Amino acid sequence: MTKYMYFILCLFSVTGSFAQRGTIKGKVTTDVGDALSFTTISIVNKGVATRTGNNGTYLLQNLAPGSYTIIFSAVGYQKQQLIAEVKSGGVIVLNVSMTKTESRLSEVIVTGVSRATEVRRNPVPVAVMTKKDMDRNVNNNIIDAIIKGVPGVSAVTTGPNVSKPFIRGLGYNRVLTLYDGIRQEGQQWGDEHGIEIDQYGIARAEVVKGPASLSYGSDALAGVINMIPYLPAFDNNSLKGDYTVDYHTNNRLIGSSLGLAYKLNDWRFTARSTGKIAQNYTNSIDGRVYGTAYNELNLSAMARVDKSWGYSQLAATLFNNKQEIPDGSRDSLTRRFTRQVFDAGDDIKARPIVPDNELGTYRLNPLYQHIQHYRLYSSNQFKIGEGSINLLVGAQQSVRREYNHPTQPQQAGLHVVLNTLNYDVKYNLPELAGIETSVGVNGMYQTNRSKNATDFPIPDYDLFDIGAFLFAKKTLGKLDISGGIRLDNRSIKWNNFFVANNPQNGFQQHVTGADTIGTYLQFPAFNKRYQGFSGNLGLTYNVSERLLLKANIARGYRAPNITEIGSNGLDPGAHIVYLGNRKFKPEFNVQQDLGLISYLKDADISADLFNNNIYNYIYQARLNDAKGQPVVIVPGNSTYQYQQSKARLYGAELSVNLHPEKLKWFCWNNSLAYVKGLNKNQELIDRVGDDAKYLPFVPPLHGRSEFRINFQKTSKKLQKPYLKLEADIYAAQNEFYALDNTETATPGYTLWNIGCGSGFRHTNGKTLFDVFLQVDNVLDKAYQSNLNRLKYFEYYQASPNGKSGIYNIGRNISIKMIVPL
C-alpha cells in the first residue's frame, strides 16, 4: 500500500511541475500582413528554437516561469528581439511583424543553392535585379535590362529584339536560362532568336556567375540566369492586378501587359497577357534597318495552394513571336537596303531597293521567322518532419519556322519542333550537427524533329540527361562553408537522315522510309554517351555584419550541343552554313573566384576576380579554302566550322555605389567589368600567328556610371520621384579572333542616357500609376558593338561612305506607365 501511495504522490508531483510551466505562441507576418514561413524563433542561452509553418504560426511549450529573451529571424528580414515574462500555467501571445532589410547582403536567392539563402552566405558570385531596377531601365527585351544592371553580363545581338546572354565572355549553351527554376529549352544554339520569356512578367532576375553545373547539370558552365515571374498583390476574396503600357520612339514599339491575381483562402491564382509590336529600328548611318520589325504575344497562368504539408503549384506559359530576318543586302552606291525577290537566279547586286513605305510599317515582310514556345510545369514542396522534398516536373515545346523563300512565302525553309520533359527531385535533409544537406536527381528527355522544310541544319535526335548531386553547407562562427559534387550522364542519338530534291517546289525534302534511291545521306546515324563530373567548394568569411570575403573553386561540365556535333547545313535565319564535328569531347572548366562585398553606411562596394580554364573549348570560325578564300557551300551565305581547343578567360568586376547617409537624395552607382579570352590552341597560333590568339565574341572593358537624384520632399501626389543621368562606356576591342575575318576590330564608344520617373497618388494616398521616362543614346551616337552580329552583314569590300555592316540602334525615347488595379 505504501508503494502505491508513493507512486501516486510522484505522479501528482510531476503533473504539477508541468502544470506550472507556460507557453509562448503567435504569428509572424511581413510588414504588408502576409504570413511569413520559415522564421526561426529562438530563446537566448536556452538552446530552444522552432520555426513557423506556411501559415506563419509558431509554438514554444513547457517553459519554466521566468523572463526570456526571444529572437525572431528570417532570411531577408531584420532580426527582432523581444522580452517575454512567462507565468505559471500562462499562455503568452507574441505576434510579430517583420520588416525587410535594406542590406543587399541579406538579399535572398534561390538560384544555384539548395535552399533559400542570403547573399552573404553564398560564396559563388550572384547578382540580383529586382522589378524596380528593371522598370527604371526601359528596354526592348529582358536580357537588355539585365545587362544594364549586372556587371559581367553582355549579349550577342541581332537587332533590338534578339539578345543572347553572355556571362564573362561565354554564352549560348554555356549560359543556362531558367524560368521560375525550370530550364529554358528552345534551340539555344541559334543566333537569330532571343529568350522566349515575357519581359513584362518578370519580377526578379538572379544571375549566377561561374560554373553552376552542380545544381543544374550540363549547360551551366558560364553561369545561370533565373527569371522569376511577377505576382501582383494578393488580397483574400479580391481581384488585384496591374496594367503596363510601353512606347519607344526609335522602332515605334508598342507594348502592353495585363496581370490579374485572385486569392481564396489557401489558393492563389494569376494570369497575364502581353502584346508587343515594333517597326524596323533606325540609326544615323543606315536609316531604317530593313528586316528588324517584329511582333509578340505572351500568355501565362498559375494556380497555387499552400497548406501545412507544403505547397503545390501548376503553371503554363505561351510565347508567340514573329521576327523579320535581316540579311543586310544593299544598293552599292546609295547604301539603301534591297530585298530578295527570287530564289533561283537571285543576284544580290540586282535586287530592288526597299520602298520607304515598307521600311516604316508594322506589317512584316514575307521573310521572317516564327517562334512558338509552350510550357506547362508543376512545382511542389512536401514537408517531412524537419526536412522537405521539392519536386519539379515540366513539359516544353519549341516550334521554330523560318520563311526564306520569296517566290514561295508559305514554304518554310526551316521547321523544327523541339519537345522537352524536365524533371527535378530534391530532398532537403533535416539539419544534423548544424549541416544543411540536400541530395537530388534531375535531367530531361528531349526530341527534335524536322517538319515540312527545305533546309536541315541539324538532324532529328533523341536526348536523355540524368544527373545526381549532393550539396551541403555549414556555419562555423564567422565562416560559412558550402560545396558539393555531381555526376552527369547524357545520351544522344539519331538515325540516318536522308534528303532529296522535291519536284513540287524545286527545293529539298526529308525522305523517310526504306526507299532511299536518289537521296543524299546528310546526317549519318550517331549514338554516343557523354559523362561528366562537377563540383565546387566555397568559403565566406564574415569579417563583420557588413563586410565579407569570399572564395570559391568550381569544376563545370558541358556536353557538346547538337549543332556542334551534328550540324551539316544552312540555318536560313543566320545566313550561315554550320559544320559540326562528331569527335568533339565534353567541355570541362575549373574556375577560381575571389570576392569582397561591403555594405557600408554610405556606400556599397563589391569586387570580384576570376580565372577560368576551359578544356575542350568549342567555338565557331569562318571556313576558308587553301587559297584563303571563303568557302561558299550555299551562295550568299557564310560557312562556319566548329573548332575545339583549350581556352582561358580571366578578369574582374568592380561596383562602387555611393549613397551618403546625410544626403539621402544622392545616389551614384558605378561598375566596371573586364574579361580577357585567350585561345590556347598553340599549334594553330604557331601556324597562323596572332590572328588566332583570342577567343571570339569576348566583350571589351565596360564601365557604367549612373548619377541619380531621389527627391525627398515631394507633394502628396508624387511618390518617390527620381532623375538620373547615365554613361555607358565601352573601350575599343582590339583583341579578337581575326582568323579568316571571323571578327574585326571595334572602336570604343560612350552612350549617354537620361531618365526620370515617379509614382502618382490620389489624395487618399492610393497609388494611381507609376511613370518611367527614358532617353537612351541621347546624342544619337553611331556605333557598332563587337557583339552585334549585324556588324558583319555586309556584301561589299568597300562602300561610298566608308561604313561597313549595320550599326546599332540610334536615339530612343521610351515611356512606360504601370497602373495598379
Short mmCIF file of N, CA and C in Angstrom, two decimals, residues 24 186 465 561 585:
data_model
loop_
_atom_site.label_atom_id
_atom_site.label_comp_id
_atom_site.label_asym_id
_atom_site.label_seq_id
_atom_site.Cartn_x
_atom_site.Cartn_y
_atom_site.Cartn_z
N ILE A 24 4.52 30.09 -25.07
CA ILE A 24 4.57 31.29 -25.90
C ILE A 24 4.16 30.87 -27.31
N GLY A 186 14.91 25.85 -75.97
CA GLY A 186 14.31 26.37 -77.20
C GLY A 186 15.35 26.64 -78.27
N ASP A 465 19.07 13.09 -70.45
CA ASP A 465 20.00 13.60 -69.44
C ASP A 465 19.58 13.12 -68.07
N ASN A 561 26.63 20.54 -77.77
CA ASN A 561 25.23 20.63 -78.18
C ASN A 561 25.05 20.06 -79.58
N LYS A 585 34.79 16.25 -77.70
CA LYS A 585 34.69 15.78 -76.33
C LYS A 585 33.90 16.80 -75.50
#
